[in-house]
Every structure is written in C-alpha cells, then in structure tokens.
Tab-separated table of C-alpha atoms and ligand atoms in Angstrom:
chain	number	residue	atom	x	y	z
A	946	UNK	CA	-73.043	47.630	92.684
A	947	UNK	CA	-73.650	43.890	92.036
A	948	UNK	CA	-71.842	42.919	95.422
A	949	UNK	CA	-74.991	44.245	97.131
A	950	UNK	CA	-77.132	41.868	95.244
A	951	UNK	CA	-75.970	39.200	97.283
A	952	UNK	CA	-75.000	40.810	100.608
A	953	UNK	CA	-78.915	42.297	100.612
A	954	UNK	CA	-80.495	39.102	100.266
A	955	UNK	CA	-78.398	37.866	103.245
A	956	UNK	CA	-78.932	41.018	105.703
A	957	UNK	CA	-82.502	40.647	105.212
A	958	UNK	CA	-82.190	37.214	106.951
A	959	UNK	CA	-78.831	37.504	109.236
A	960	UNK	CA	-77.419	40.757	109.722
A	961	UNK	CA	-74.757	38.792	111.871
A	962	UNK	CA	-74.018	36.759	109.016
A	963	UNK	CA	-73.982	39.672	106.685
A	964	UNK	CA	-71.573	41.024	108.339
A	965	UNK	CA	-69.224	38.183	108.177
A	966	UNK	CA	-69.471	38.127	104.552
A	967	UNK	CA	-68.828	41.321	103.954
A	968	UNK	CA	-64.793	40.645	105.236
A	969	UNK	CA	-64.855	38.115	101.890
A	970	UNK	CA	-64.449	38.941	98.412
A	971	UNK	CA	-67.830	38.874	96.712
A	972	UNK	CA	-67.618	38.887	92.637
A	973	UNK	CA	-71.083	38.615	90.979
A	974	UNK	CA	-70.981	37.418	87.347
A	975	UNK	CA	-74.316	36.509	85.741
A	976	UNK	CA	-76.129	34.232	87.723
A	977	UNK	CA	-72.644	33.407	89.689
A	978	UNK	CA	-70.999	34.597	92.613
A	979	UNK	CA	-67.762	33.975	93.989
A	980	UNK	CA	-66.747	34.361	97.472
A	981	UNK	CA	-63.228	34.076	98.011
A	982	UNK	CA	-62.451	33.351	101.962
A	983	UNK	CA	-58.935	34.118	103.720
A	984	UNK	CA	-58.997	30.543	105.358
A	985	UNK	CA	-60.158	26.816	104.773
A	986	UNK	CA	-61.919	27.428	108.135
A	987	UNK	CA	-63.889	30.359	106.682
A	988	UNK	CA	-64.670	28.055	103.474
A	989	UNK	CA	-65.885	25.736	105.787
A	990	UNK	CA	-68.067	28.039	107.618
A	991	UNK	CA	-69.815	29.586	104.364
A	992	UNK	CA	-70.294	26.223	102.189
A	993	UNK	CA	-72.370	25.459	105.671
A	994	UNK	CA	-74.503	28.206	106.319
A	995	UNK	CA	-75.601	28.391	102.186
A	996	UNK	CA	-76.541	24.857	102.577
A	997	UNK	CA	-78.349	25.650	105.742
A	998	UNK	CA	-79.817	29.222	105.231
A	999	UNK	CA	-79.364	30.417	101.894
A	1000	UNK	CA	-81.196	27.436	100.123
A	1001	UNK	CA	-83.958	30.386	98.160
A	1002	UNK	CA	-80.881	32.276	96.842
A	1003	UNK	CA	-81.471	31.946	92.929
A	1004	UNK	CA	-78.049	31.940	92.009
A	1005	UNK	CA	-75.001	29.477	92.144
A	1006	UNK	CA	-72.562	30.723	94.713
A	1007	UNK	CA	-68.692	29.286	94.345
A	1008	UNK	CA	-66.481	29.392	97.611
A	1009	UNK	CA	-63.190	29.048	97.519
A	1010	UNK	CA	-60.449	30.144	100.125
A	1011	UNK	CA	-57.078	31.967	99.609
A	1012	UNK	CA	-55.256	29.551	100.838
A	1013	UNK	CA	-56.328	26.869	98.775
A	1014	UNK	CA	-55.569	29.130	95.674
A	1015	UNK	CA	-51.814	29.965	96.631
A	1016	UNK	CA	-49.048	27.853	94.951
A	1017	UNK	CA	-45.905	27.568	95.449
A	1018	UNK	CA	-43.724	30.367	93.946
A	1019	UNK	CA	-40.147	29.135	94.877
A	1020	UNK	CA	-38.555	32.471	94.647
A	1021	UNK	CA	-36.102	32.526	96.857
A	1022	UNK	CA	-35.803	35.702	98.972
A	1023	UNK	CA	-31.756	35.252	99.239
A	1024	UNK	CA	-31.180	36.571	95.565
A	1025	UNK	CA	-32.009	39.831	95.010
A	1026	UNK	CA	-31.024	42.715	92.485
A	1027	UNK	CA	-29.308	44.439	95.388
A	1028	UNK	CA	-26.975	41.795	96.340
A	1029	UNK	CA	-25.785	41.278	92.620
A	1030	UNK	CA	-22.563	42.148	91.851
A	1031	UNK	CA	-22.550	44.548	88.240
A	1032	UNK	CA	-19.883	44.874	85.956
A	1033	UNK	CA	-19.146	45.411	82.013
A	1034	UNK	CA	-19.795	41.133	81.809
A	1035	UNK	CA	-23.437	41.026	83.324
A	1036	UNK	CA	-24.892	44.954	83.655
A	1037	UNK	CA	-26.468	44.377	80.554
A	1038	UNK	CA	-28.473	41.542	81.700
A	1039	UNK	CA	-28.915	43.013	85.053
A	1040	UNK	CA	-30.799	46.259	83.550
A	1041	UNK	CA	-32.985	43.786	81.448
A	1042	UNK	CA	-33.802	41.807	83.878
A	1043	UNK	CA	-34.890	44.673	86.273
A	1044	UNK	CA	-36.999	46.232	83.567
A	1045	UNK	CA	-38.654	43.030	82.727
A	1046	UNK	CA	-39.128	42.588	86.542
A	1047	UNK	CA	-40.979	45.934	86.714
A	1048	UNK	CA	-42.437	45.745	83.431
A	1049	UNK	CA	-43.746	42.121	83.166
A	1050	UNK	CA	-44.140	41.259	79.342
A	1051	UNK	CA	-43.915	44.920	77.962
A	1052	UNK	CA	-40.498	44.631	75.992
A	1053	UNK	CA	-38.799	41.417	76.349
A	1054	UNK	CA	-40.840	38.291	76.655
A	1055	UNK	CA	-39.200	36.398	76.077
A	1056	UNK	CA	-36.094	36.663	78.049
A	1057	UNK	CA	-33.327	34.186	77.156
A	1058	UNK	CA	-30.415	33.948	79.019
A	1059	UNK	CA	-27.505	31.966	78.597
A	1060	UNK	CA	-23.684	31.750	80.074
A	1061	UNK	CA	-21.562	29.635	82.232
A	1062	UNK	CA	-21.937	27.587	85.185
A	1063	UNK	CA	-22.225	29.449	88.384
A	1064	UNK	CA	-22.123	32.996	86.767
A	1065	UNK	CA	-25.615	34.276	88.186
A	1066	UNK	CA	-28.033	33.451	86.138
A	1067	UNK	CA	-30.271	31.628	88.599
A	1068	UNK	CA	-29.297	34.553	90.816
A	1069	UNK	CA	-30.851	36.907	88.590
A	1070	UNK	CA	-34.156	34.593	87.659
A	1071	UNK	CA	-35.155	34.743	91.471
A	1072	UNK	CA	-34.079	38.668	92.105
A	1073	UNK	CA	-36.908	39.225	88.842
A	1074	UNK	CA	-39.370	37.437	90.637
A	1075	UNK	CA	-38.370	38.909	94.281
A	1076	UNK	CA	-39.114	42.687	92.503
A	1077	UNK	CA	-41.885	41.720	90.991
A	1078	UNK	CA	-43.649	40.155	93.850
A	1079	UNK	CA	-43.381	43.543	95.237
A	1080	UNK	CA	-45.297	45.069	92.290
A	1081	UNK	CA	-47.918	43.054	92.957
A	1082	UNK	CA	-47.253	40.559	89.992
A	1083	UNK	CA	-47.802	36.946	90.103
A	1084	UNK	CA	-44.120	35.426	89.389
A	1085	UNK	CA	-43.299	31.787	89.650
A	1086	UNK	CA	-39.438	30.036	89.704
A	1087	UNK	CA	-38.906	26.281	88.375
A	1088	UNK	CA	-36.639	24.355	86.667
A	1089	UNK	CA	-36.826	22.381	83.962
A	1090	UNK	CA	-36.413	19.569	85.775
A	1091	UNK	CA	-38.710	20.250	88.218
A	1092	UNK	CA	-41.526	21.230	86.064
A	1093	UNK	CA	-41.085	17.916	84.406
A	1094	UNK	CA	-41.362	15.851	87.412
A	1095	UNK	CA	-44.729	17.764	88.203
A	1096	UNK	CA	-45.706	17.089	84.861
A	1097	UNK	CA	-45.506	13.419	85.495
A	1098	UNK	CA	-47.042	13.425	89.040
A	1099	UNK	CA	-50.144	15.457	87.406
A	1100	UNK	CA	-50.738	12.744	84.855
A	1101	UNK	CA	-50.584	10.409	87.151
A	1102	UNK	CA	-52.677	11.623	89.002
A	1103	UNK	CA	-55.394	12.801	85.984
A	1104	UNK	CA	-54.480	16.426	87.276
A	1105	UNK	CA	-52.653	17.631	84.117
A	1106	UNK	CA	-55.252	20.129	83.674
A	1107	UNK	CA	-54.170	21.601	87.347
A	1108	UNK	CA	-50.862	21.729	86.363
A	1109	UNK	CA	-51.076	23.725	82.996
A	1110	UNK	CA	-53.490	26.126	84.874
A	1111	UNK	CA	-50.939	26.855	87.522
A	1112	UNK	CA	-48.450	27.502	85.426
A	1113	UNK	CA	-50.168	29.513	82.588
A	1114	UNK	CA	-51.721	31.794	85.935
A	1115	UNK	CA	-48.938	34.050	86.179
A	1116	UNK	CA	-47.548	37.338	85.303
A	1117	UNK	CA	-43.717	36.356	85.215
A	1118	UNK	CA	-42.514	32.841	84.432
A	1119	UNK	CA	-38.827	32.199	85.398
A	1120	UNK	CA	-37.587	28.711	83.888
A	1121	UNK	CA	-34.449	27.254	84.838
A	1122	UNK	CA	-31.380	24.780	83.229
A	1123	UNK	CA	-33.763	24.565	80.265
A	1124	UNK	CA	-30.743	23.141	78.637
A	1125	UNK	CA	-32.561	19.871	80.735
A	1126	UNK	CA	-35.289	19.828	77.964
A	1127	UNK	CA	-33.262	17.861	75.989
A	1128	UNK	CA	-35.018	14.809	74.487
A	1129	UNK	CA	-37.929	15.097	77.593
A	1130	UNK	CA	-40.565	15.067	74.530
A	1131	UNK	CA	-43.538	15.375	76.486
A	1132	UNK	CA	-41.954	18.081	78.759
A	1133	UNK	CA	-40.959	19.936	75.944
A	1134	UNK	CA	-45.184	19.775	74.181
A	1135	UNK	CA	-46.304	20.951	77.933
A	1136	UNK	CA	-43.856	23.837	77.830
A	1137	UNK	CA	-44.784	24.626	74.349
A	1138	UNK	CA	-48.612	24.849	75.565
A	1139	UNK	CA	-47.612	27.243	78.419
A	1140	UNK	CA	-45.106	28.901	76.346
A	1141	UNK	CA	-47.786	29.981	73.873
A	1142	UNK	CA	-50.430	30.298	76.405
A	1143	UNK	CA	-48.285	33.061	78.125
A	1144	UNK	CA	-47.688	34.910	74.710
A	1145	UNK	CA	-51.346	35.631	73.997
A	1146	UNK	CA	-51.724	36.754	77.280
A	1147	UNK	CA	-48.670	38.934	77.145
A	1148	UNK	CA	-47.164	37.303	80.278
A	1149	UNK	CA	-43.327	37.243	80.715
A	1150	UNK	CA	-41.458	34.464	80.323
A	1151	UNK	CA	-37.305	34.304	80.923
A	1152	UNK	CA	-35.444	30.949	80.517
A	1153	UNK	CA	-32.433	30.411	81.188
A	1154	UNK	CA	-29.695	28.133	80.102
A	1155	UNK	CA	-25.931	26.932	80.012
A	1156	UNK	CA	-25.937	27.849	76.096
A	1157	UNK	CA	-27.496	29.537	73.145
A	1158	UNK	CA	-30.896	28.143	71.996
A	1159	UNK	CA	-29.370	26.990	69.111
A	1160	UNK	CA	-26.895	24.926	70.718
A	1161	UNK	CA	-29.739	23.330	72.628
A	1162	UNK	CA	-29.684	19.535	71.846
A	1163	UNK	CA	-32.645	16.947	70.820
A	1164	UNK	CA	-35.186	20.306	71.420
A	1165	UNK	CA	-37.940	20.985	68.473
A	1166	UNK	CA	-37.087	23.675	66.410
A	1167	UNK	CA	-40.449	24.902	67.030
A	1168	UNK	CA	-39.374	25.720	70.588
A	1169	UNK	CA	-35.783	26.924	69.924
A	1170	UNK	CA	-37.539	29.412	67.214
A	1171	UNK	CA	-39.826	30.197	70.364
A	1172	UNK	CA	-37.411	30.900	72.281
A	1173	UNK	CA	-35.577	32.860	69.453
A	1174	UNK	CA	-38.131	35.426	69.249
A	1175	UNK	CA	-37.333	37.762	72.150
A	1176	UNK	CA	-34.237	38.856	73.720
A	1177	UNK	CA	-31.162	36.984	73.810
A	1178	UNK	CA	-28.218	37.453	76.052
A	1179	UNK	CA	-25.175	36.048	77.222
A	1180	UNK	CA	-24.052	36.513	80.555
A	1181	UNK	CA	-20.521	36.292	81.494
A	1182	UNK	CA	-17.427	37.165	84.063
A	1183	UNK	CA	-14.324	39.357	83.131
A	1184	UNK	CA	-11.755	40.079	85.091
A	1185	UNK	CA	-13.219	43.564	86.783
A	1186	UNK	CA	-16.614	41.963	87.803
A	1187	UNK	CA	-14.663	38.917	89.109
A	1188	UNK	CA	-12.494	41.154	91.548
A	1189	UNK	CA	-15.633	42.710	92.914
A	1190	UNK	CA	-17.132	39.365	93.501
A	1191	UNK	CA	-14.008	38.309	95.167
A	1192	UNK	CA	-14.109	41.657	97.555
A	1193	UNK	CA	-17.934	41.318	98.038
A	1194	UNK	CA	-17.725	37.633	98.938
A	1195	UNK	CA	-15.225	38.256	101.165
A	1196	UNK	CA	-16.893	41.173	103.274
A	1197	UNK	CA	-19.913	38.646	103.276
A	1198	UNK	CA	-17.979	36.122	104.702
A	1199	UNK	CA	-15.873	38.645	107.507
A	1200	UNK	CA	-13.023	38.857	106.076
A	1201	UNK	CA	-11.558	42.539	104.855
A	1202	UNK	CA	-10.860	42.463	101.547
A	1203	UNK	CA	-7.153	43.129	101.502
A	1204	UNK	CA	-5.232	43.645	97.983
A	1205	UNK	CA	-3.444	40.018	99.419
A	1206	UNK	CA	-6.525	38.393	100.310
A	1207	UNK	CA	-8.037	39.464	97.511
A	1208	UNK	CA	-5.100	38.434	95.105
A	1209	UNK	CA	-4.990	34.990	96.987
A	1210	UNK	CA	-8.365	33.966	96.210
A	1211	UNK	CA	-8.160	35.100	92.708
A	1212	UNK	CA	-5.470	33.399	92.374
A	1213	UNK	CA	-6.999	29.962	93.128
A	1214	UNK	CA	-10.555	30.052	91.987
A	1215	UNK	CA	-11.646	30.314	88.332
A	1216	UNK	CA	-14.212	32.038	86.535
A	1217	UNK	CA	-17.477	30.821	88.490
A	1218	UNK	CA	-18.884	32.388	91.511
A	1219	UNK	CA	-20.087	29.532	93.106
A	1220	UNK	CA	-16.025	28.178	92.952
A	1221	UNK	CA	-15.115	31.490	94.412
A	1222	UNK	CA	-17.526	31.417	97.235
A	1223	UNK	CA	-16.824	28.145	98.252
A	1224	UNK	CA	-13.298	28.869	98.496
A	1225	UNK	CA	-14.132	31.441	100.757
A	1226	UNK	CA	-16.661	29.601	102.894
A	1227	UNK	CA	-13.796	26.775	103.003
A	1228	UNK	CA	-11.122	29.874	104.507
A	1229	UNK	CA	-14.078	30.798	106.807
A	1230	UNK	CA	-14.334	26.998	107.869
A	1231	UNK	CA	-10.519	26.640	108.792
A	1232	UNK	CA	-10.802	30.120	110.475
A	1233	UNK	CA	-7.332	30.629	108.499
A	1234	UNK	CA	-6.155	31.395	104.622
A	1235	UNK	CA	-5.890	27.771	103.575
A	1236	UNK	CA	-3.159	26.374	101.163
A	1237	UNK	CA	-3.152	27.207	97.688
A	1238	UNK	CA	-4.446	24.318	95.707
A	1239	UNK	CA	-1.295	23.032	93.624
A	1240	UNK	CA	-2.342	24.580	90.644
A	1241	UNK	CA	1.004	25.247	88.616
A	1242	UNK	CA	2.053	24.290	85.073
A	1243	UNK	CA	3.710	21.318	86.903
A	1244	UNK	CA	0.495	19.639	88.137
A	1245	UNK	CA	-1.618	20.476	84.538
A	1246	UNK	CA	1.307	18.237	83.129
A	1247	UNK	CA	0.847	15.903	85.874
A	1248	UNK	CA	-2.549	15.573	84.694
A	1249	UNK	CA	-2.279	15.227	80.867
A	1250	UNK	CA	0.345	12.940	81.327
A	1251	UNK	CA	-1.748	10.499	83.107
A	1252	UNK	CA	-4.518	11.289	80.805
A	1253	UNK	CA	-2.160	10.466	78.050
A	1254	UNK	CA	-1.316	6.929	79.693
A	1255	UNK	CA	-4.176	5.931	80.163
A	1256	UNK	CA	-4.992	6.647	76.484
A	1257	UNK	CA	-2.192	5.430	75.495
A	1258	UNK	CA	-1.718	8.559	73.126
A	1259	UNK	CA	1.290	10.778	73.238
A	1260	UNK	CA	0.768	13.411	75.751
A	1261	UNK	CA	2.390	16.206	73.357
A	1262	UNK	CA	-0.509	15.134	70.878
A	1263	UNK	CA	-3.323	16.537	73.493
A	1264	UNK	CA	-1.110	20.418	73.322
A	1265	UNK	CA	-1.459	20.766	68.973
A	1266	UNK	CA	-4.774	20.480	67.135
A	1267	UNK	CA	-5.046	16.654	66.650
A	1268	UNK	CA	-8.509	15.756	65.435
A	1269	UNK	CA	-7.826	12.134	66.082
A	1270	UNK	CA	-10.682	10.459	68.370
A	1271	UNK	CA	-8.513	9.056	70.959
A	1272	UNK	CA	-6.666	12.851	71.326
A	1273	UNK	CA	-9.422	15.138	71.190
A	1274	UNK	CA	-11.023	12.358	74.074
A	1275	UNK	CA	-8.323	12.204	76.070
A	1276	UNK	CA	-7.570	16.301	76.152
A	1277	UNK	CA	-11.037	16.903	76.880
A	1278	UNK	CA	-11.080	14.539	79.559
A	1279	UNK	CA	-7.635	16.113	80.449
A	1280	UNK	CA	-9.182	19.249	80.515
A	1281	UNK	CA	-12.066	18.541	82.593
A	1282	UNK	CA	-9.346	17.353	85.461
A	1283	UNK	CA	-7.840	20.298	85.291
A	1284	UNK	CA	-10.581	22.526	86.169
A	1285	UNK	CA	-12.413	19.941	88.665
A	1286	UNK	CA	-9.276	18.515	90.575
A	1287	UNK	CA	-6.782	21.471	90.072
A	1288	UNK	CA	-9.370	24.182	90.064
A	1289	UNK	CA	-7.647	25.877	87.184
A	1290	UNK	CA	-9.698	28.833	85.091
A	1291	UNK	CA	-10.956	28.002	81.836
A	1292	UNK	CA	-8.467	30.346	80.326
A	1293	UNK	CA	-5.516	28.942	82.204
A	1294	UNK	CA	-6.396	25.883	80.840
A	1295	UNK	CA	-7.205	26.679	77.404
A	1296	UNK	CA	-4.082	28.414	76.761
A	1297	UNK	CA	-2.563	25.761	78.560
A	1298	UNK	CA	-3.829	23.796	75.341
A	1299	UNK	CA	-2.765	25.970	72.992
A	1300	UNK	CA	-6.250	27.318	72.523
A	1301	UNK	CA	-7.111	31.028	71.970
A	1302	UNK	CA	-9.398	31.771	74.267
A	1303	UNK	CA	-11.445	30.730	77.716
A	1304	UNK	CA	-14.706	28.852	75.576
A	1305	UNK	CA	-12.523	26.177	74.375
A	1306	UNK	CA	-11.802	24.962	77.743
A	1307	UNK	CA	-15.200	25.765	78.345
A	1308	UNK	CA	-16.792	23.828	75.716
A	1309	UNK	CA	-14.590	20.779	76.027
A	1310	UNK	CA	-15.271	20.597	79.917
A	1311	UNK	CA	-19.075	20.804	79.485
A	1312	UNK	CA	-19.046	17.712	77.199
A	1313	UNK	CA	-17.407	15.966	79.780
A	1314	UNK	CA	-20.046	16.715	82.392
A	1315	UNK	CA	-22.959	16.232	80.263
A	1316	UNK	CA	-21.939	12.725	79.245
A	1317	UNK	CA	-20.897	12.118	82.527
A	1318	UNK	CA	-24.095	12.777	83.980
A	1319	UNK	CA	-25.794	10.577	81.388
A	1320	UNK	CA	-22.840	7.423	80.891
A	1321	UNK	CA	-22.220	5.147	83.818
A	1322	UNK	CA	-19.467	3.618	82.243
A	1323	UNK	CA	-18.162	6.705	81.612
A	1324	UNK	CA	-18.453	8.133	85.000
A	1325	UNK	CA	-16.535	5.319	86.396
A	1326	UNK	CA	-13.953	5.701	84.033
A	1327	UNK	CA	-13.643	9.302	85.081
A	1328	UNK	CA	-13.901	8.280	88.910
A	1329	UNK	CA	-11.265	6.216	87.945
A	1330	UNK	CA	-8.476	8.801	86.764
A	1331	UNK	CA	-9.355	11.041	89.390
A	1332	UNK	CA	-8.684	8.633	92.191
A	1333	UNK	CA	-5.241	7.483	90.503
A	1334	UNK	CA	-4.626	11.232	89.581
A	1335	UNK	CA	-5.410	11.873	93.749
A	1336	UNK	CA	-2.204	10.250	94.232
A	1337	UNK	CA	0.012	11.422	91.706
A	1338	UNK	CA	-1.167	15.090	92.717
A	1339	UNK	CA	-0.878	15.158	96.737
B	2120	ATP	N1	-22.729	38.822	90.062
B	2120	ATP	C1	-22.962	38.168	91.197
B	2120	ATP	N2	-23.082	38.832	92.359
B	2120	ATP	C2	-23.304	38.186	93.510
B	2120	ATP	N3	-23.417	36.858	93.620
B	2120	ATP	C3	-23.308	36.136	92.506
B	2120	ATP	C4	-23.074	36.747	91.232
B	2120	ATP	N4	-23.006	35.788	90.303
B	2120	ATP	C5	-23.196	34.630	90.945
B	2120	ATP	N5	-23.371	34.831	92.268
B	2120	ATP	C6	-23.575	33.794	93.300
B	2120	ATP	O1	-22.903	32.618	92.879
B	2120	ATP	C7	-23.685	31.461	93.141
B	2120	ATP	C8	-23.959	30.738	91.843
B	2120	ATP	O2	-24.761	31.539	91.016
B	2120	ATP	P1	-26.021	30.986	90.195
B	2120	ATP	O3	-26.567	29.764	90.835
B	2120	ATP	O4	-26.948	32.106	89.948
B	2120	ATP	O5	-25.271	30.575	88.860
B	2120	ATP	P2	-25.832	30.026	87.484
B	2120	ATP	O6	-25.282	30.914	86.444
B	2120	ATP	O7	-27.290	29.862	87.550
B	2120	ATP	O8	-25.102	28.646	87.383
B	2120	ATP	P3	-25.676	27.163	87.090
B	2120	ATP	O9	-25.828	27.097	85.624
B	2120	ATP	O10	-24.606	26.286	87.625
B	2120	ATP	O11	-26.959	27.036	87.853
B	2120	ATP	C9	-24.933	31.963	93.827
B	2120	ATP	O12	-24.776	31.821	95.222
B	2120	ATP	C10	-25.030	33.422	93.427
B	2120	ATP	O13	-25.666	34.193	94.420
C-alpha cells in the first residue's frame, strides 16, 4: 500500500517515468523511501531525474543499486555436500553441517569444527554456504587471516564501520584456520563484536580449526568460552573413509580404481586428502603409476639417524620416552621429516616411535610447522636437514 504513495506522485507527472520505477524496489518507511536499482547505471538515472523533477516530493528518497550492495561471498562452487566423501570419521559432521546449512542458526550456532590438516574441513565450510545460497540465505566464507587483513585495510582507510556491517549482514558465517587468531589482539576484539552481533540476531556462525578451542593459543578466554558454547566436533579419517577417498579420487582423476591401484596409493600417501590427491594428480601428470616414495623402516632410520647427528643425541634416545630437551627436539623434528620428506602416515610414524597411537605423530609434527612458520632461524635449520637428508635418501 505505501509503495503507491510514491509511484502516484510520480505518474501524475511522468507516466514514462513511472513506469521505469516501478521495475525498482520501492520501500516506504516514515518519511523515507528506498529505491533499490539493479545497476549503477539505473542509480545514476534516478539520483538525476529526483534532482531534476521530483524536487516537491516531501520526503527523503535513498537510491542505492544492487550491485553496489553485493559483497564478496568467496564460496567456492567446487566444494559441495555431494562431492564429499562420508564415512564413520566425518558423517557426523557432514549431517551437522547440512542441517545447519538448511537451518541457518536454529540448532547449532555455533558450529566448531576441528581435525587435521587436509581432512575436509574447508571442504565442508564452503559446501554449507553453497546449500545455503540456494535457500536463499546470505552466507559468507573467510579466513582468519583474511578477515584480519580487511580489518586493517578498513582502518586504514576510516571504513571499519563498513567492514563490521558486512560481516555482521549475513545469515551464515563460515570462518576459517581460526587457529590464526592467535595473539592478532585486535582481530580477535573485531571477531568478538561480530561474534556477538551474530548471536542476538540468531545468525550462524561455524569456525573451523586445526584443534580444540581449548588448545587454541594466546586467544581470550572470552572467545574460546564463545566458541565453547555450541557444538563441537572433531573431524577425522579412518581407514574405510580413506579407501573411498582413494577410489573417488581416482575415478576423478581417470583412472579405474583397481584393488592394485587402489592398494598402491594407499600405500604411499598418509592420512590427509590433500596428500592423497596430489599423489594422484602427480600419477595423472606422468601419465604412468609413478615409483613408490622410499618409505620403508630403512629410510625412517635414515632419517632419525641424521636427526640424531645433528643433535648430537643418541638416535636410540629419540625411540623411548626421553623428556630431555635436546631428545624430545630432535624426535619431533625427526618426526616432522618423516611425514614431509618420506610421506609416511602419522601412525606409521608414531608407532615407529614407540607411541600408541596416530595424534602423537600428529601433535609433534604440528609444533614443528607452527614454529616453523613463525622462526626464521628455525626454518633454515630445518631447510638445512632436509637438503643434507635429500642426499642421504635418493
Ligand atoms: N571427505 C572428502 N571427500 C572429498 N574430498 C575431500 C574430503 N576431504 C578432503 N577432501 C579434499 O581434500 C582437499 C583438502 O581438504 P580441505 O582443504 O577441506 O582440508 P582442511 O581440513 O580444511 O585442511 P587444512 O586445515 O589444511 O585447510 C580438498 O581438495 C578437499 O576437496
């Protein structure tokens, strides 16, 4: 009814323009009205001609265009729910996350999931928002890192207000690596605004991360409660789920997934999906079933040995429980060759260690990349072994 409080006042001048206006959006609010155009060129066009001809209107009219409204989602069509691979490790996060994908904010907000490197979690954040989207609900993808650099752009450029709109305009938030908050202070108040923001509203949020909130370092416990309060899951890759990645990847990739084929690239990739499908793009590459990596009991010694050298720590030591500095260094640094120059599993290489089960390798080779990514000295020390190591190994 209150759209034809404006529309009237222009038919009774232009019943051209009129009917121009009526392809807009008109929302009438008090004495506002909104018109919302498809284009820039459109915005153009209507700014003009209430300059020009609607000068007597008595209210205050508000153009804006479409197109200057949409942001960025970067939801990436590739993942979706249907090209996930299920089994016992991951279908309970799966049917979460395609409930909270169809039910924005209803049961779970938050979402918190943690696991692995390159088990699907990232997979799963953008097949949420791909559903969603076809709902009809407003989802947006970032990481951590990402949303921090924006933050600093946007208070650089006095827009902070812009940004903190954006992101608090949504029906389905999907935050990355938030494992990346750590010590980013002023990231970490921003996300708290949103974060809270989004909870009033009822909004969805799902973060996810490389381990539990709790294990989260140099982040508030205000925010680890936060993100605490929902749903927490782990998401993970056993043996059955692995073999149907393996025989999906394969197919993907034209191959027929052969009991042998199949075998052979279990037998040389670990527990992370990405690992396995790069092995398989590499086979694709060479048009051929390449080598095996040397992967045997002989090379892990190889390794450990020259770990042990270097350390100048018995090499037995880095094999028994030894809480000595220099040991537990040198066998997680040992550890961390293992898996990124021999491409061994985290299990192989845990019980290689004596250790009971896959998250000790696990553990151990995620301390190695974290520092690594943060110590320079530390990096070349690494670069160091590995190019020695190189030699010893081919
Ligand atoms: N269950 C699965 N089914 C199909 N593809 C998968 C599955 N799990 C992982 N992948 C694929 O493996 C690759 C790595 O997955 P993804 O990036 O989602 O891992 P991640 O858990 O987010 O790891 P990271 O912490 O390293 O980002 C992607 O190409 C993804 O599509």
């Amino acid at each position: 009814m209150e759209r034809l409080e404006f529309l009237p006042f222009v038919e009774k001048q232009d019943r051209f323009a009129a009917g121009v206006f009526r392809q807009f959006l008109i929302q009438e609010e008090g004495d506002m009205v909104l018109i919302v155009t498809p284009t820039e060129e459109y915005k153009e066009w209507v700014y003009a001609y209430i300059k020009t001809r609607l000068k007597d209107y008595p209210k205050k009219v508000v153009v804006k265009s479409a197109q200057q409204d949409q942001v960025k989602d970067n939801i990436n069509p590739r993942y979706t729910f249907e090209n996930f691979v299920v089994g016992p490790s991951n279908q309970l996060a799966y049917k979460v996350c395609l409930e909270v994908a169809e039910n924005p904010g209803r049961s779970f907000s938050p979402l918190f999931l943690y696991g692995s490197v390159g088990l699907g979690k990232t997979h799963l954040l953008h097949a949420i928002g791909n559903r969603a989207k076809t709902k009809g609900y407003r989802a947006m993808y970032s990481s951590i890192n990402d949303f921090s650099e924006e933050m600093v752009k946007a208070l650089k450029e006095g827009k902070i207000e812009k940004f903190r709109e954006k992101y608090i305009n949504v029906d389905i938030l999907l935050l990355d690596d938030v494992q990346f908050l750590a010590g980013k202070e002023r990231t970490q108040m921003e996300l708290f605004r949103v974060f809270e923001k989004l909870q009033t509203f009822e909004k969805q949020i799902v973060l996810v991360s490389d381990r539990h909130p709790k294990d989260l370092k140099d982040v508030p416990d205000r925010l680890v409660s936060r993100f605490e309060s929902g749903l927490l899951l782990e998401i993970g890759l056993d043996d059955e789920t692995r073999i149907s990645v393996i025989k999906k990847k394969l197919m993907e990739y034209g191959f027929s997934p052969e009991d042998s084929v199949v075998s052979y690239v279990a037998e040389n990739t670990g527990y992370n999906v990405r690992e396995i499908e790069g092995f398989i793009r590499t086979m694709k590459i060479l048009g051929e079933v390449p080598k095996p990596v040397r992967r045997d009991q002989r090379s892990i010694e190889t390794v450990v040995r020259y770990v042990a050298k270097n350390f100048k720590v018995d090499p037995e030591l880095l094999r028994t429980d030894s809480k000595d500095r220099k040991v537990v260094s040198a066998r997680q640094i040992a550890m961390y060759l293992c898996k990124t120059l021999l491409g061994s599993s985290y299990t192989e290489i845990s019980r290689y260690f004596g250790k009971k089960d896959h998250t000790s390798a696990l553990y151990a080779i995620k301390k190695v990349e974290e520092k690594r990514r943060t110590d320079r000295k530390f990096h070349h020390m690494l670069k160091f072994l590995e190019d020695g190591l190189r030699k010893h190994l081919s």
